[in-house]
Short mmCIF file of C-alpha atoms in Angstrom, two decimals:
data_model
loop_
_atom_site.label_atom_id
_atom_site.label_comp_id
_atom_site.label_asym_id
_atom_site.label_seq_id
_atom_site.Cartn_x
_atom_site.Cartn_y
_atom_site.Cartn_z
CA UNK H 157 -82.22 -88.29 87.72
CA UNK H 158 -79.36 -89.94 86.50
CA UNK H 159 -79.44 -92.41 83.56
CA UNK H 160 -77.32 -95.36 83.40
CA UNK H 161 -76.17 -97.36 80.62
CA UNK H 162 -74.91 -101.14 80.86
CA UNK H 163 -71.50 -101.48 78.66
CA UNK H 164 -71.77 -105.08 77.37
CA UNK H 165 -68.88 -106.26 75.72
CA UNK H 166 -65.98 -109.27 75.34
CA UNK H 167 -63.68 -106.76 77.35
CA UNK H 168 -64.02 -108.37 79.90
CA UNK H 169 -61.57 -111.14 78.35
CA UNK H 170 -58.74 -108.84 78.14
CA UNK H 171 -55.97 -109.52 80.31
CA UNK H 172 -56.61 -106.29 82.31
CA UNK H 173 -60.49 -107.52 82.30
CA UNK H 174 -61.08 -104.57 80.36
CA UNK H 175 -60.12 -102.20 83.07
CA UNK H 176 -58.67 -99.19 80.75
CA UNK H 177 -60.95 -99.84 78.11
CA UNK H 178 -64.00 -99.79 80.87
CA UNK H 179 -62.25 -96.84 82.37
CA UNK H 180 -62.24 -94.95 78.95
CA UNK H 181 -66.04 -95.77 77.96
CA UNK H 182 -66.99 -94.57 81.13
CA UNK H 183 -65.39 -91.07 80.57
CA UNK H 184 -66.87 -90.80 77.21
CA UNK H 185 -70.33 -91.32 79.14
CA UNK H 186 -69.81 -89.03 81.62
CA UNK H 187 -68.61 -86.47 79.07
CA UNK H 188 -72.41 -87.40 77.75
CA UNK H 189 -73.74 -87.03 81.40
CA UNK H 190 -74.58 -90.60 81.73
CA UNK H 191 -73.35 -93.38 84.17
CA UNK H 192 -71.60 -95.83 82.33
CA UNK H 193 -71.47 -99.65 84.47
CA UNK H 194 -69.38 -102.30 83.52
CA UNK H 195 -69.79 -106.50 83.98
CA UNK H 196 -68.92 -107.58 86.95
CA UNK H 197 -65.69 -108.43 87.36
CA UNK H 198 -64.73 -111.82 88.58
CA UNK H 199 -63.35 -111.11 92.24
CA UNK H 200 -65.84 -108.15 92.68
CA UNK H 201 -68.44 -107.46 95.27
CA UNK H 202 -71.27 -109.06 93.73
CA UNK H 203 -69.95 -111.59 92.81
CA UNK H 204 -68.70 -112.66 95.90
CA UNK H 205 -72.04 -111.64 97.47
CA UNK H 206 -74.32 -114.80 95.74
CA UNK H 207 -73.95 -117.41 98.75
CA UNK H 208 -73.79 -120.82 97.99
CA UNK H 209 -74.13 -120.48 94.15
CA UNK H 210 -70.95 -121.65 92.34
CA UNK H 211 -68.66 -119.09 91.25
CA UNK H 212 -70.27 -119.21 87.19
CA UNK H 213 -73.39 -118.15 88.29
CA UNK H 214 -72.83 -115.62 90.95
CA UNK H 215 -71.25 -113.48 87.85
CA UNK H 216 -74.40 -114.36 85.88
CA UNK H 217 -76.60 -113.08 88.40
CA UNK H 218 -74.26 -109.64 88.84
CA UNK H 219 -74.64 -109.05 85.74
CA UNK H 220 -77.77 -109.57 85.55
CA UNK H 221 -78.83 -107.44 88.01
CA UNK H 222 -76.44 -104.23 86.63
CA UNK H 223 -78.82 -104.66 84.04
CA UNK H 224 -81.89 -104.04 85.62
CA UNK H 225 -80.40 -101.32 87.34
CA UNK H 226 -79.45 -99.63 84.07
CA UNK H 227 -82.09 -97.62 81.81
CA UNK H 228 -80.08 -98.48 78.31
CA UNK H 229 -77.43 -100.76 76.69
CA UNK H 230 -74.78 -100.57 74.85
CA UNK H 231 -73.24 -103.58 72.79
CA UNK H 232 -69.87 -104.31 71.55
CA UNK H 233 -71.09 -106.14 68.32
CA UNK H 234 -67.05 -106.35 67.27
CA UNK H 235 -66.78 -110.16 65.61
CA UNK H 236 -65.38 -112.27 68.56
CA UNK H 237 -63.93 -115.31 67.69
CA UNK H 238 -65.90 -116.24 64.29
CA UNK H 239 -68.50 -114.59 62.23
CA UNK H 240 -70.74 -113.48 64.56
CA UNK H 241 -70.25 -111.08 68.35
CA UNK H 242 -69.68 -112.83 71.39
CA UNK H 243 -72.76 -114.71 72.83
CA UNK H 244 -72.58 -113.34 76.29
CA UNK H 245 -72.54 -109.68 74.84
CA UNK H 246 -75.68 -111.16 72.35
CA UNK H 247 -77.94 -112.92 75.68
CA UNK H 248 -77.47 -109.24 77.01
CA UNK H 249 -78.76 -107.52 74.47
CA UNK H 250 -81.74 -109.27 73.80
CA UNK H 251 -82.17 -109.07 77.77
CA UNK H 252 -82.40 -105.94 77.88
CA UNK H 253 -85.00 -105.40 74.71
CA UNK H 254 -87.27 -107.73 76.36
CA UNK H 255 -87.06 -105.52 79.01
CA UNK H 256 -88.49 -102.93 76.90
CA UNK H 257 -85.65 -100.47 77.39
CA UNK H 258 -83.50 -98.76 74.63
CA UNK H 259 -80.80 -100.72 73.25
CA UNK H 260 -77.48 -99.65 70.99
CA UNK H 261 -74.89 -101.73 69.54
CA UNK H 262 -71.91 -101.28 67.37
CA UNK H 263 -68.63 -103.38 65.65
CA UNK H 264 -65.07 -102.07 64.85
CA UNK H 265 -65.62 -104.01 61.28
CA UNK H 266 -67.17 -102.40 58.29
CA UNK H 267 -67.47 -106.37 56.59
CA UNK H 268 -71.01 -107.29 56.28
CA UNK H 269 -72.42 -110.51 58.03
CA UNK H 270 -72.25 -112.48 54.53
CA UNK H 271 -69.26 -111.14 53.72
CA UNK H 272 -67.37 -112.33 57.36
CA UNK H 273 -69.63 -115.77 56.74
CA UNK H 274 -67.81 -116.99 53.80
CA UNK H 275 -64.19 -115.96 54.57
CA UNK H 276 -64.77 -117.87 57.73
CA UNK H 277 -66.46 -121.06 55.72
CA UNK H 278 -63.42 -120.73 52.87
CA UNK H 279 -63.66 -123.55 50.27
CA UNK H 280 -66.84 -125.09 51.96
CA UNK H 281 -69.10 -122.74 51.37
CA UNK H 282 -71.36 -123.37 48.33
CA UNK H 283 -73.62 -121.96 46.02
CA UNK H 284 -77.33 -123.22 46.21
CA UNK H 285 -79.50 -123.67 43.10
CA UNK H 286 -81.87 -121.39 43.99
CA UNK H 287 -79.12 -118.59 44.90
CA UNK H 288 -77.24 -117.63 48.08
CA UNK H 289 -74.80 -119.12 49.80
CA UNK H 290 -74.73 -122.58 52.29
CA UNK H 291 -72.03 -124.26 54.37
CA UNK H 292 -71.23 -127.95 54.29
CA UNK H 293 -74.18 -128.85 56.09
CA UNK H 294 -76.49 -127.02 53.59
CA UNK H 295 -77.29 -124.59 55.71
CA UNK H 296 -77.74 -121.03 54.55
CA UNK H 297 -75.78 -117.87 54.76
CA UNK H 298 -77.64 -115.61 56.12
CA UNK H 299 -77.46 -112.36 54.21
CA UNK H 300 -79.30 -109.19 54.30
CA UNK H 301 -76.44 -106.75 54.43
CA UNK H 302 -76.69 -106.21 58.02
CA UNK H 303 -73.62 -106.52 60.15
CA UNK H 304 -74.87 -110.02 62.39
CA UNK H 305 -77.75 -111.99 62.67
CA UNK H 306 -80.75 -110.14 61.68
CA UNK H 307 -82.22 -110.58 65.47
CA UNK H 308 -79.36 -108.28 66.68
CA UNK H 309 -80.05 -105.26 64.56
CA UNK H 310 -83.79 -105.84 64.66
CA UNK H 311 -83.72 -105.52 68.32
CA UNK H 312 -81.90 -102.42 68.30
CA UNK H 313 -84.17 -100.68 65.92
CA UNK H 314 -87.09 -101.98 67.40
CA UNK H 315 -86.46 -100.54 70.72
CA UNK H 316 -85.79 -96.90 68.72
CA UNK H 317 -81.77 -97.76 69.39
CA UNK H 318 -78.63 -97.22 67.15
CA UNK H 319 -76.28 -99.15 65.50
CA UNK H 320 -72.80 -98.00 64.25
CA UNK H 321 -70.52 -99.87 62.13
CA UNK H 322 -67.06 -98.16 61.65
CA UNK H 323 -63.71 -99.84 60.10
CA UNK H 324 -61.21 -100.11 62.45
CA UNK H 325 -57.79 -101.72 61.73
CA UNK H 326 -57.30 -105.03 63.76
CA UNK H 327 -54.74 -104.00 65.94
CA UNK H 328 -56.91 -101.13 67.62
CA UNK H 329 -60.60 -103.31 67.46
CA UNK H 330 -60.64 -103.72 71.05
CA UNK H 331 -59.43 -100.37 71.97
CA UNK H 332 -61.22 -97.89 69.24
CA UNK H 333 -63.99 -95.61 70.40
CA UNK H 334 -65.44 -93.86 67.85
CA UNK H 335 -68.39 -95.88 67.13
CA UNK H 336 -68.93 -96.32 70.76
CA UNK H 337 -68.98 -92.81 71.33
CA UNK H 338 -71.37 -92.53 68.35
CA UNK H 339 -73.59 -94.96 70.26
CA UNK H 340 -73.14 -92.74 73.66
CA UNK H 341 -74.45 -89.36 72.09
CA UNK H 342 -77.67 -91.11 70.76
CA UNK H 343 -77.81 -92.95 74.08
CA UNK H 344 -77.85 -89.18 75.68
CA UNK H 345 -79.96 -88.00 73.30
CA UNK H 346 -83.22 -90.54 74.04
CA UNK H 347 -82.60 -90.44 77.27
CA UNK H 348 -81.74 -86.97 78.09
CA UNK H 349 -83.70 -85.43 75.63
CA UNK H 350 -80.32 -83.67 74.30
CA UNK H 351 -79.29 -82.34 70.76
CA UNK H 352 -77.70 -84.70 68.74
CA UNK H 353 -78.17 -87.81 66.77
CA UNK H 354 -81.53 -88.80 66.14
CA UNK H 355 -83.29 -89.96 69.57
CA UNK H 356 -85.81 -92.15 68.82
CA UNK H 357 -85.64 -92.91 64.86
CA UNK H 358 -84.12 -96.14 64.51
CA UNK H 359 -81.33 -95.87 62.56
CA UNK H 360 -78.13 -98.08 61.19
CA UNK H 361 -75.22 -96.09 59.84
CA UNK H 362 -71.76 -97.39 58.45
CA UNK H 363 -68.60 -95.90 57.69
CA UNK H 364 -65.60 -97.32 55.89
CA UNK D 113 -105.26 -123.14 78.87
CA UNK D 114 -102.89 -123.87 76.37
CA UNK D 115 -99.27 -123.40 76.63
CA UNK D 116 -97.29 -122.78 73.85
CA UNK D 117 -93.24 -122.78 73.51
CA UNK D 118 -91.08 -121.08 70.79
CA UNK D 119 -88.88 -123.48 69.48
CA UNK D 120 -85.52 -121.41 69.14
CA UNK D 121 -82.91 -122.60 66.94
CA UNK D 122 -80.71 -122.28 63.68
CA UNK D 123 -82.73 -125.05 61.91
CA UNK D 124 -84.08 -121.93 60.02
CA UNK D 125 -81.34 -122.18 58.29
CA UNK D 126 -81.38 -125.79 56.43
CA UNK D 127 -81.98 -126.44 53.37
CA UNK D 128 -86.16 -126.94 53.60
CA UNK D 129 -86.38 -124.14 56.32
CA UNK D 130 -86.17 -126.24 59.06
CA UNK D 131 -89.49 -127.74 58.37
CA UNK D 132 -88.91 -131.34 58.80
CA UNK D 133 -87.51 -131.11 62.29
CA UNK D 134 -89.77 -127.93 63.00
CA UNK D 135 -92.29 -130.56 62.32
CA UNK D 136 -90.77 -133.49 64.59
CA UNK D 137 -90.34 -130.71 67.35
CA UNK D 138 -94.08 -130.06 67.20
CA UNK D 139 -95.02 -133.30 67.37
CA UNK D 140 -93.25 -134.30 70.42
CA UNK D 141 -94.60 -131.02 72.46
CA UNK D 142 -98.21 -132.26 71.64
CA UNK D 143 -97.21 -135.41 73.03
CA UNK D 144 -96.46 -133.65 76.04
CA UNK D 145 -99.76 -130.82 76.07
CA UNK D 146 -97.70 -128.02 74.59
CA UNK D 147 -97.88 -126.15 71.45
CA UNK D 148 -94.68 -125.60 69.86
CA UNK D 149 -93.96 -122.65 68.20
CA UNK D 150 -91.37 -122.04 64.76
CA UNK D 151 -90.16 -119.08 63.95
CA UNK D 152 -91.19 -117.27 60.75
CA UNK D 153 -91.15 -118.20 57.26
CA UNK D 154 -89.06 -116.00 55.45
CA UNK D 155 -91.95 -115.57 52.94
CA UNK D 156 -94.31 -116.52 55.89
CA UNK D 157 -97.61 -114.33 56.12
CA UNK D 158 -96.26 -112.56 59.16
CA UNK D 159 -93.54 -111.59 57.39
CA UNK D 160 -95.70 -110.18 54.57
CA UNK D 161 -97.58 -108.10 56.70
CA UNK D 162 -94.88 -105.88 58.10
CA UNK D 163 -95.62 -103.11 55.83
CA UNK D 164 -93.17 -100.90 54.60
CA UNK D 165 -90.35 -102.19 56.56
CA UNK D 166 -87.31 -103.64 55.01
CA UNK D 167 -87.73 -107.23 54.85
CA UNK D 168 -84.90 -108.35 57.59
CA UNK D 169 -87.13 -106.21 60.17
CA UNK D 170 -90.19 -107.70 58.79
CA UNK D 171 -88.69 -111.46 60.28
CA UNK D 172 -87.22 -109.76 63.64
CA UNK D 173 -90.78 -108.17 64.39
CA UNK D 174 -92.55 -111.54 63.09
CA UNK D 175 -90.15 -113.66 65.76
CA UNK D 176 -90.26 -111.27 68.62
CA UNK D 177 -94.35 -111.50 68.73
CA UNK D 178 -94.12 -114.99 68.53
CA UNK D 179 -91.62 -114.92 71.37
CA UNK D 180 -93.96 -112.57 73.43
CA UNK D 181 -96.92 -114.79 72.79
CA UNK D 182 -95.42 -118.10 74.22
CA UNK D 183 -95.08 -119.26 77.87
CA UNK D 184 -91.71 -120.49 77.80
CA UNK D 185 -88.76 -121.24 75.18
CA UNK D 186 -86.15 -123.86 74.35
CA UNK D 187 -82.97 -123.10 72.64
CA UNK D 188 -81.20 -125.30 70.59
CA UNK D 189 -77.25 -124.30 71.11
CA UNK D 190 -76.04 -126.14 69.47
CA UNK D 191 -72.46 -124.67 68.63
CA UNK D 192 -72.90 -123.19 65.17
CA UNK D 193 -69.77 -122.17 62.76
CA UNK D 194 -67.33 -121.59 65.49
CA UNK D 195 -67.27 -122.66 69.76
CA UNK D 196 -70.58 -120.97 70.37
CA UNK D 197 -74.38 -120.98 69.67
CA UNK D 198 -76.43 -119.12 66.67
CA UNK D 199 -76.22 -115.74 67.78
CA UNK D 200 -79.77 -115.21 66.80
CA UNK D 201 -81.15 -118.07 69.15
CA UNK D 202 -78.54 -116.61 71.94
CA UNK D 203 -80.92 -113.39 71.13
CA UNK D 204 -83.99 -114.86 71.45
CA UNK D 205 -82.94 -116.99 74.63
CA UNK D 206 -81.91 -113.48 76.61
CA UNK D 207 -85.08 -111.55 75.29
CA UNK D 208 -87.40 -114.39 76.58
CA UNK D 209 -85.57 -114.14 80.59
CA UNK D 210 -86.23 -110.84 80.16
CA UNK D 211 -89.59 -111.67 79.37
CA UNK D 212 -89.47 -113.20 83.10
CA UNK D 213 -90.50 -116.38 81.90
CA UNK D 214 -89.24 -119.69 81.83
CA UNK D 215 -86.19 -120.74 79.40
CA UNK D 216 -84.63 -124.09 78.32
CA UNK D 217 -81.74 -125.23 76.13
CA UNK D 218 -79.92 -128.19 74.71
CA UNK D 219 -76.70 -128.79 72.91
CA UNK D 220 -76.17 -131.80 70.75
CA UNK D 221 -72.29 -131.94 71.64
CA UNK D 222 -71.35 -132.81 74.95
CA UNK D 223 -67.53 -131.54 74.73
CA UNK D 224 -67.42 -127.99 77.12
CA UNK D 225 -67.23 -124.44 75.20
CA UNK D 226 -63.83 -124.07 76.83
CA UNK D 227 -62.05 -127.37 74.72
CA UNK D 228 -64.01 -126.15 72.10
CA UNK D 229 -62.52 -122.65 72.04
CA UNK D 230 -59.12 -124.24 72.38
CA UNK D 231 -59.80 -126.66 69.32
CA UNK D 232 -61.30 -123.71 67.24
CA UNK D 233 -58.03 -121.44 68.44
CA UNK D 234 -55.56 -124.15 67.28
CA UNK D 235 -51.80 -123.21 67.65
CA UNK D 236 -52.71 -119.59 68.54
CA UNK D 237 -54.13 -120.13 71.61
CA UNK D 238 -51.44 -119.77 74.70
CA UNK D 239 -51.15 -120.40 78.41
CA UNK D 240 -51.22 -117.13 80.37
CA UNK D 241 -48.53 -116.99 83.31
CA UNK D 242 -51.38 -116.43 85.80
CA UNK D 243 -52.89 -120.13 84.54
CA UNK D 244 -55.80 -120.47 81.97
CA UNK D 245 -55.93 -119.93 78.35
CA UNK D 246 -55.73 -116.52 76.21
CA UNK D 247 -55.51 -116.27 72.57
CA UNK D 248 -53.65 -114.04 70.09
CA UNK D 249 -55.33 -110.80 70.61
CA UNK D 250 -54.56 -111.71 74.87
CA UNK D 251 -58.18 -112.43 75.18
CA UNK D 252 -59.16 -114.97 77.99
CA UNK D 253 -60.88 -118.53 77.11
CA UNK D 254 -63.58 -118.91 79.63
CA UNK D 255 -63.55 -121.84 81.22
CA UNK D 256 -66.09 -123.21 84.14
CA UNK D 257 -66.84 -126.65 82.79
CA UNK D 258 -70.01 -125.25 81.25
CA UNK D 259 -71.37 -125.09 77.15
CA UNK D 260 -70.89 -122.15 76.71
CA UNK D 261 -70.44 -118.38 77.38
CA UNK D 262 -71.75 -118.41 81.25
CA UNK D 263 -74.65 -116.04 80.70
CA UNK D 264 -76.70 -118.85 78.63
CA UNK D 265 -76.38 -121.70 81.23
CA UNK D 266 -76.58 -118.90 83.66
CA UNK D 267 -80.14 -117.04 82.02
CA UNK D 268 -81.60 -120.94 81.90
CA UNK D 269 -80.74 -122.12 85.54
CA UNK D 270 -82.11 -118.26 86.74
CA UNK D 271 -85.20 -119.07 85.23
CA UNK D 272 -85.53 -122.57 86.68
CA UNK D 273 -85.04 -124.22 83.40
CA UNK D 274 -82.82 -126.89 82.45
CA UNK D 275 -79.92 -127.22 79.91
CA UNK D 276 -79.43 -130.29 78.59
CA UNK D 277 -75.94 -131.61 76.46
CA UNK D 278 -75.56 -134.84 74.88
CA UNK D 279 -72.79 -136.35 72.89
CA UNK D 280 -74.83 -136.59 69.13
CA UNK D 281 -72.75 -137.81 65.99
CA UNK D 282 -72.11 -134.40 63.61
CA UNK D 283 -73.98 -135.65 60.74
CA UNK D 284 -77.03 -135.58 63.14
CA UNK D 285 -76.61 -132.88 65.07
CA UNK D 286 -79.77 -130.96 63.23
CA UNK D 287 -82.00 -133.88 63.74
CA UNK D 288 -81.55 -135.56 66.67
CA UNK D 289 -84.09 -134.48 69.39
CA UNK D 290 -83.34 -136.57 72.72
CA UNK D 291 -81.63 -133.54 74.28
CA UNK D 292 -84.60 -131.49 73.12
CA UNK D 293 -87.36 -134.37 73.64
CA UNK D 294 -85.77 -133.80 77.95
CA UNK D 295 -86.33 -129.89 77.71
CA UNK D 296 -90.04 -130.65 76.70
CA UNK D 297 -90.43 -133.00 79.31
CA UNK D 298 -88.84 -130.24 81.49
CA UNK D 299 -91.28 -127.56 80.10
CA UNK D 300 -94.35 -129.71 80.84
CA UNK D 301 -93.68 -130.25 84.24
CA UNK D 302 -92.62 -126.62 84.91
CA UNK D 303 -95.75 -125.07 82.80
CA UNK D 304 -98.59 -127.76 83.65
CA UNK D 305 -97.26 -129.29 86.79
CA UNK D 306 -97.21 -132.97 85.19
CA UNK D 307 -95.08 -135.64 87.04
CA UNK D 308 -91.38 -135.60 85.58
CA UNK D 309 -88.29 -133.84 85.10
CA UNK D 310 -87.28 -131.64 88.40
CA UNK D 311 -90.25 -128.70 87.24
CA UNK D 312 -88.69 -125.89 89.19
CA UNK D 313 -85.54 -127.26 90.26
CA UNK D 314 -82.67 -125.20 88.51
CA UNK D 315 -80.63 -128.50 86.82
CA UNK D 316 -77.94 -129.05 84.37
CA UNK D 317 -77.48 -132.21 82.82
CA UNK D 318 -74.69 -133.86 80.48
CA UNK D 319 -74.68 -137.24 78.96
CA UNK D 320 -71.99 -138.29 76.54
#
């Protein structure tokens, strides 16, 4: 039977709509012997399949429905625009944990949530009385040394999944596929039953 | 039977836990038959009773039972520190449609993710030759008139839920509850069939 794993990821922003990049995960899966599928693109079959919907929704429902089809994800967790990964990529993720199914995740940034919080606050972030960090508004900075919002790793580990942080100079953040491929081999190994990186003990691993 | 909705949001995050407007939230589900739900107290007793797990897991497994014991959810997004929505809501809001069950969500600014973008982009953000917006790194803006990333809006209207955006001064954007106080409304009719907001009817609204 062959296992298929939804590539989430901003890629799909790239001015090639993250053709060579899609192209180049998929390789690495099938190297792995595992279907990668991509996002829909926006002048693709599904999307032109949904009817009356408008356009907007017609991805959201390809998408969607790739993901049901697939028996894992994969998450580019790279910082997109801010602290934190892009929200589309995030929705997907916790999609597919709450539909039970294995989930993996990684970033091209070694910087720790906190960390990436504050440079992006600057001058307005504050100390509070009792300790940590707050923005203007008083609100905290979250900070457990995780890489995102503690919902994002917790779902990965919770549904036995990986999560790989790796430095990766700027230039090459939306190109590098180390930590991806890192992701792919414990992808192969809980669902293929494989050798390799520790199927089904949650795990978090960095390198800088 | 008694319904009960888990009140997603970053209010976790202020200054008293989000416990004054946790309570407010609460109060205004009663007045509509439902049982809001908060997430966990960082020192909360589910949180305590996660065993040997690090603490961060402790609050992700503590939230995602809550999540699986409620009949719906409503999201505040809210953009929070940059164009887009706590990532950890965002989380919640995807797990919960995978869930199958019905999702709401309000923002409490009514100007679109995609002049949002552009405002947090500044100077770097360019036209592309093919129309639309990219920024530095050649990544696309998305931009179809909605709040935000398309998979939020798009996860909400799936589940016949509504999205609601009003136009809120910033210094109450964490307090004010009209946009949220319509989602309720929205919830009630959908869960317990009461007269009201279109229960059913996939809707987007804006006021500003």
């Amino acid at each position: 039977m062959t296992m298929r794993i939804y590539l989430a990821g901003p890629e799909v922003f790239l001015p090639d709509g993250g053709a060579a990049v899609g192209a180049a995960k998929r390789a690495i899966c099938a190297a792995h012997g595992l279907v990668g599928v991509l996002p829909v693109e926006e002048g693709g079959a599904a999307v032109a399949a949904g009817g009356g919907d408008p356009g907007w929704f017609r991805i959201y429902r390809g998408n969607e429905d790739l993901i049901r089809g697939c028996d894992a994800l994969i998450a580019n967790l790279t910082p997109f625009r801010g602290p934190s990964a892009d929200p589309g990529t995030v929705f997907e993720l916790g999609f597919m944990r709450g539909l039970g199914r294995p989930v993996f995740g990684y970033s091209n940034t070694a910087a720790r949530f906190g960390s990436r919080t504050l440079a992006a606050l600057g001058p307005a972030a504050r100390r509070r009385p009792s300790g940590g960090w707050e923005d203007a508004e008083g609100m905290a900075v979250e900070d457990f040394d995780l890489h995102d919002n503690l919902m994002l790793e917790g779902g990965i580990r919770a549904s036995g999944g990986l999560f790989v942080a790796e430095a990766v100079p700027a230039g090459r953040r939306w190109s590098e596929l180390g930590a991806f491929a890192r992701c792919v081999a414990a992808a192969a190994a809980a669902l293929l039953g494989s050798a390799g990186a520790g199927a089904g003990q949650p795990e978090s691993e960095s390198s800088a």
